[in-house]
């Protein structure tokens, strides 16, 4: 699993605190025992064969569960949880989801130093020495250990200034005559469903593409266009009248949200402690 996740035996050896030759020998014995070739070693990077990929998928669940159990026992035994934990994620998620948890988190673990990295791209946080990362969309179970969090609810929003210039929006199809702001990370097709069970998919014309949620939010506030925004991010401005939620009788598919952890970092008590706190706090508070 370490070799497939890391992409090389050298990287796996560094993660497991052993040697490349030891990794190679163990893999050779495993292949001989199974009677299967699990890895393609012909290129510069080691890649799994079809059989190797299947074995990897079978092993991922129980091995990651064992890692999580070991980590929980590890920080439970630790008399003092201390050290640095770096957390990455889109700026909007860190600000609306993680930052509100800081007071409780630092009260429980005062000796843990938190380091936040705002990143709206899907960069390789393992290469940047990040311990935990908030990510929207489907989780990559291959390289990381994902923990599913409550999904993020979204809705289309516009400013009162734009609404004065717009036609009335009563149905999702009415959005086809409205310019929208689209983040480069999201689909251009918006899916809606109402309580009567009707479903409708629309692709509003794109007037502006942005790469961060903050830019999309600002564009909506200034009356430039309509955007699909997280309700948690927009609700305060909605209360004071800066934003108006469109199509309130229609709902959209929530966006999956996961907290990813590098497998080799889960053994660190401070990382396991912060990870567990975030999971429990978000699920109990139902912030999203």
Coordinates of C-alpha atoms in Angstrom, one line a residue:
X1 CA 0.0 0.0 0.0
X2 CA 2.8 2.4 0.8
X3 CA 4.5 1.8 -2.5
X4 CA 1.4 2.3 -4.5
X5 CA 0.5 5.4 -2.6
X6 CA 4.0 6.9 -2.8
X7 CA 4.6 5.8 -6.4
X8 CA 8.1 4.4 -5.6
X9 CA 9.8 1.9 -3.3
X10 CA 12.3 4.6 -2.2
X11 CA 9.4 6.9 -1.0
X12 CA 7.7 3.9 0.6
X13 CA 10.9 3.0 2.4
X14 CA 11.2 6.5 3.8
X15 CA 7.7 6.4 5.0
X16 CA 8.0 3.0 6.7
X17 CA 11.5 3.8 8.1
X18 CA 13.2 0.9 6.3
X19 CA 15.3 0.3 3.1
X20 CA 14.3 0.1 -0.5
X21 CA 15.8 -3.4 -0.7
X22 CA 13.7 -4.5 2.2
X23 CA 10.6 -3.2 0.5
X24 CA 11.5 -4.9 -2.8
X25 CA 12.1 -8.3 -1.0
X26 CA 8.8 -8.1 0.9
X27 CA 6.9 -7.3 -2.3
X28 CA 8.7 -10.1 -4.2
X29 CA 7.7 -12.6 -1.5
X30 CA 4.1 -11.3 -1.5
X31 CA 3.9 -11.7 -5.3
X32 CA 5.3 -15.2 -5.1
X33 CA 2.8 -16.2 -2.4
X34 CA -0.1 -14.9 -4.4
X35 CA 1.2 -16.1 -7.8
X36 CA 0.5 -12.6 -9.3
X37 CA 2.5 -9.7 -10.6
X38 CA 1.3 -6.8 -8.5
X39 CA 3.6 -3.9 -9.7
X40 CA 4.9 -2.8 -13.0
X41 CA 8.6 -1.9 -12.4
X42 CA 9.5 -1.1 -16.0
X43 CA 9.1 2.7 -15.8
X44 CA 10.7 5.3 -13.5
X45 CA 7.6 5.2 -11.3
X46 CA 6.2 2.0 -9.9
X47 CA 2.6 1.5 -10.9
X48 CA 0.2 -1.3 -9.9
X49 CA -0.9 -3.9 -12.4
X50 CA -4.7 -4.7 -12.7
X51 CA -4.2 -7.4 -10.1
X52 CA -2.1 -5.0 -7.9
X53 CA -4.8 -2.4 -8.1
X54 CA -7.4 -4.9 -7.0
X55 CA -5.3 -6.1 -4.1
X56 CA -4.7 -2.5 -3.1
X57 CA -8.4 -1.8 -3.1
X58 CA -9.1 -4.9 -1.0
X59 CA -6.4 -3.9 1.5
X60 CA -7.1 -0.2 1.8
X61 CA -10.2 -0.4 4.1
X62 CA -8.8 -2.8 6.8
X63 CA -5.3 -1.4 6.7
X64 CA -6.5 2.2 7.1
X65 CA -8.9 1.2 9.8
X66 CA -6.0 -0.5 11.7
X67 CA -4.0 2.7 11.2
X68 CA -6.8 4.8 12.7
X69 CA -7.3 2.5 15.6
X70 CA -3.5 2.5 16.3
X71 CA -3.5 6.3 16.1
X72 CA -6.4 6.6 18.5
X73 CA -4.7 4.3 21.0
X74 CA -1.4 6.2 20.5
X75 CA -2.7 9.6 21.4
X76 CA -4.9 8.2 24.1
X77 CA -1.7 6.8 25.7
X78 CA 0.1 10.1 25.3
X79 CA 0.1 12.1 28.5
X80 CA 0.6 15.3 26.6
X81 CA -0.5 16.1 23.1
X82 CA 2.0 18.5 21.6
X83 CA 3.6 19.5 18.3
X84 CA 2.8 21.2 15.0
X85 CA -0.2 20.2 12.8
X86 CA -0.5 21.8 9.4
X87 CA -4.0 22.0 7.8
X88 CA -4.7 22.9 4.2
X89 CA -7.9 23.7 2.3
X90 CA -9.8 26.3 0.3
X91 CA -9.7 29.7 2.1
X92 CA -13.5 29.8 2.3
X93 CA -13.7 26.4 4.0
X94 CA -10.9 27.1 6.4
X95 CA -12.6 30.4 7.4
X96 CA -16.1 29.2 7.8
X97 CA -15.6 25.6 8.9
X98 CA -12.2 25.2 10.6
X99 CA -11.5 28.6 12.2
X100 CA -14.7 28.5 14.3
X101 CA -13.4 25.3 15.9
X102 CA -10.1 26.9 17.0
X103 CA -11.1 28.0 20.4
X104 CA -12.4 24.6 21.5
X105 CA -9.5 22.8 19.8
X106 CA -6.8 25.0 21.4
X107 CA -8.6 24.7 24.8
X108 CA -8.4 20.9 24.6
X109 CA -4.9 20.8 23.2
X110 CA -3.1 24.0 24.3
X111 CA 0.3 22.6 23.3
X112 CA -0.6 21.9 19.7
X113 CA 0.6 24.5 17.2
X114 CA -1.7 24.9 14.3
X115 CA -0.5 26.1 10.9
X116 CA -3.1 26.9 8.2
X117 CA -2.5 26.9 4.5
X118 CA -5.2 28.4 2.3
X119 CA -5.2 26.6 -1.1
X120 CA -8.0 26.6 -3.6
X121 CA -6.1 24.3 -6.0
X122 CA -5.8 20.6 -5.7
X123 CA -2.0 20.7 -5.2
X124 CA 0.0 17.8 -3.8
X125 CA -0.2 18.6 -0.1
X126 CA 2.0 15.6 0.7
X127 CA 4.8 17.3 -1.2
X128 CA 4.2 20.5 0.8
X129 CA 4.4 18.7 4.2
X130 CA 0.7 19.2 5.0
X131 CA -0.8 16.9 7.6
X132 CA -4.5 17.3 7.1
X133 CA -6.5 18.8 4.2
X134 CA -10.1 19.8 3.6
X135 CA -11.2 18.8 0.1
X136 CA -14.5 19.1 -1.7
X137 CA -15.7 16.4 -4.1
X138 CA -15.0 12.7 -4.2
X139 CA -12.2 11.5 -1.9
X140 CA -9.0 10.0 -3.2
X141 CA -8.8 6.8 -1.2
X142 CA -5.7 5.7 -3.0
X143 CA -3.1 8.1 -1.6
X144 CA -4.8 9.4 1.5
X145 CA -7.0 8.3 4.4
X146 CA -10.3 10.2 4.0
X147 CA -12.8 11.0 6.7
X148 CA -16.2 12.0 5.3
X149 CA -17.6 15.2 6.9
X150 CA -21.2 16.6 6.6
X151 CA -21.6 17.8 2.9
X152 CA -21.6 21.5 2.1
X153 CA -25.0 22.9 1.2
X154 CA -25.2 25.3 -1.8
X155 CA -27.7 27.6 -3.4
X156 CA -27.7 30.3 -6.2
X157 CA -27.3 33.8 -4.9
X158 CA -27.6 37.3 -6.4
X159 CA -27.3 40.8 -5.0
X160 CA -30.3 43.1 -4.8
X161 CA -28.6 45.4 -7.3
X162 CA -28.5 42.6 -9.9
X163 CA -32.1 41.6 -9.1
X164 CA -33.3 45.0 -10.1
X165 CA -31.9 44.4 -13.6
X166 CA -32.9 40.7 -13.9
X167 CA -36.1 39.1 -14.9
X168 CA -38.0 37.2 -12.2
X169 CA -36.4 33.9 -11.5
X170 CA -39.1 31.4 -10.6
X171 CA -37.8 28.2 -12.2
X172 CA -34.2 26.9 -12.8
X173 CA -34.7 27.5 -16.5
X174 CA -35.0 31.2 -15.8
X175 CA -31.3 31.2 -14.9
X176 CA -30.5 30.6 -18.6
X177 CA -31.0 34.3 -19.2
X178 CA -28.7 35.3 -16.4
X179 CA -24.9 35.6 -16.5
X180 CA -23.2 33.5 -13.8
X181 CA -19.8 33.3 -12.1
X182 CA -18.3 29.9 -12.3
X183 CA -15.3 28.6 -10.4
X184 CA -12.8 26.6 -12.4
X185 CA -13.2 23.7 -10.0
X186 CA -16.9 23.3 -10.4
X187 CA -19.2 21.9 -13.1
X188 CA -21.0 24.4 -15.3
X189 CA -24.3 22.4 -15.0
X190 CA -26.4 23.2 -11.9
X191 CA -28.8 20.4 -10.8
X192 CA -32.0 21.3 -8.9
X193 CA -34.7 19.4 -7.2
X194 CA -37.9 20.5 -5.5
X195 CA -40.2 18.9 -2.9
X196 CA -42.6 17.7 -5.6
X197 CA -39.7 15.5 -6.9
X198 CA -39.1 17.5 -10.0
X199 CA -35.5 17.6 -11.2
X200 CA -34.0 20.1 -13.6
X201 CA -30.5 20.7 -14.8
X202 CA -29.4 24.1 -16.3
X203 CA -26.1 25.5 -17.6
X204 CA -26.3 29.3 -17.2
X205 CA -24.1 31.4 -19.5
X206 CA -20.7 32.0 -17.9
X207 CA -19.8 35.7 -17.7
X208 CA -16.8 35.2 -15.4
X209 CA -14.6 32.4 -14.4
X210 CA -12.6 32.5 -11.2
X211 CA -10.3 30.2 -9.3
X212 CA -11.4 31.0 -5.7
X213 CA -14.6 31.1 -3.8
X214 CA -13.7 34.6 -2.5
X215 CA -13.6 36.0 -6.0
X216 CA -17.0 34.4 -6.8
X217 CA -18.4 35.8 -3.6
X218 CA -17.1 39.3 -4.3
X219 CA -18.4 39.2 -7.8
X220 CA -21.9 38.4 -6.6
X221 CA -21.8 41.0 -3.8
X222 CA -20.9 43.7 -6.3
X223 CA -23.8 42.8 -8.6
X224 CA -21.8 41.3 -11.4
X225 CA -23.5 38.0 -11.8
X226 CA -25.2 35.0 -10.1
X227 CA -23.2 32.3 -8.4
X228 CA -23.7 29.0 -6.6
X229 CA -22.4 29.7 -3.1
X230 CA -22.1 27.7 0.1
X231 CA -25.1 28.6 2.3
X232 CA -22.8 28.8 5.3
X233 CA -20.7 31.4 3.6
X234 CA -23.6 33.5 2.3
X235 CA -26.1 33.3 5.2
X236 CA -24.7 36.4 7.1
X237 CA -25.0 38.6 4.0
X238 CA -28.4 37.1 3.3
X239 CA -29.6 38.1 6.8
X240 CA -28.5 41.8 6.4
X241 CA -29.9 42.0 2.8
X242 CA -26.6 42.1 0.9
X243 CA -27.5 38.8 -0.9
X244 CA -30.7 37.1 -2.0
X245 CA -31.1 33.4 -2.3
X246 CA -32.7 32.5 -5.6
X247 CA -35.1 29.6 -6.1
X248 CA -35.6 28.9 -2.3
X249 CA -38.2 26.2 -3.1
X250 CA -35.5 24.3 -5.1
X251 CA -32.5 22.5 -3.6
X252 CA -29.2 21.6 -5.2
X253 CA -27.0 18.6 -4.6
X254 CA -24.7 19.1 -1.6
X255 CA -20.9 18.9 -2.2
X256 CA -19.1 16.1 -0.5
X257 CA -16.5 17.3 2.0
X258 CA -13.6 15.2 3.3
X259 CA -10.8 15.6 5.7
X260 CA -7.8 13.9 4.1
X261 CA -4.8 12.7 6.1
X262 CA -1.4 11.4 4.9
X263 CA -1.2 7.8 6.1
X264 CA 2.3 8.2 7.5
X265 CA 1.2 11.3 9.5
X266 CA -1.7 9.6 11.2
X267 CA 0.7 7.9 13.7
X268 CA 1.6 11.3 15.1
X269 CA -0.5 11.8 18.2
X270 CA -1.1 15.5 17.6
X271 CA -2.3 14.9 14.1
X272 CA -4.7 12.1 15.1
X273 CA -6.0 14.2 18.0
X274 CA -6.8 17.2 15.7
X275 CA -8.3 15.0 13.1
X276 CA -10.6 13.3 15.6
X277 CA -11.6 16.6 17.2
X278 CA -12.6 18.1 13.8
X279 CA -14.6 15.1 12.8
X280 CA -16.5 15.0 16.1
X281 CA -17.1 18.7 16.3
X282 CA -18.4 19.1 12.7
X283 CA -20.7 16.1 13.0
X284 CA -22.2 17.3 16.3
X285 CA -22.5 21.0 15.4
X286 CA -23.9 20.3 11.9
X287 CA -22.4 23.6 10.8
X288 CA -22.7 22.7 7.1

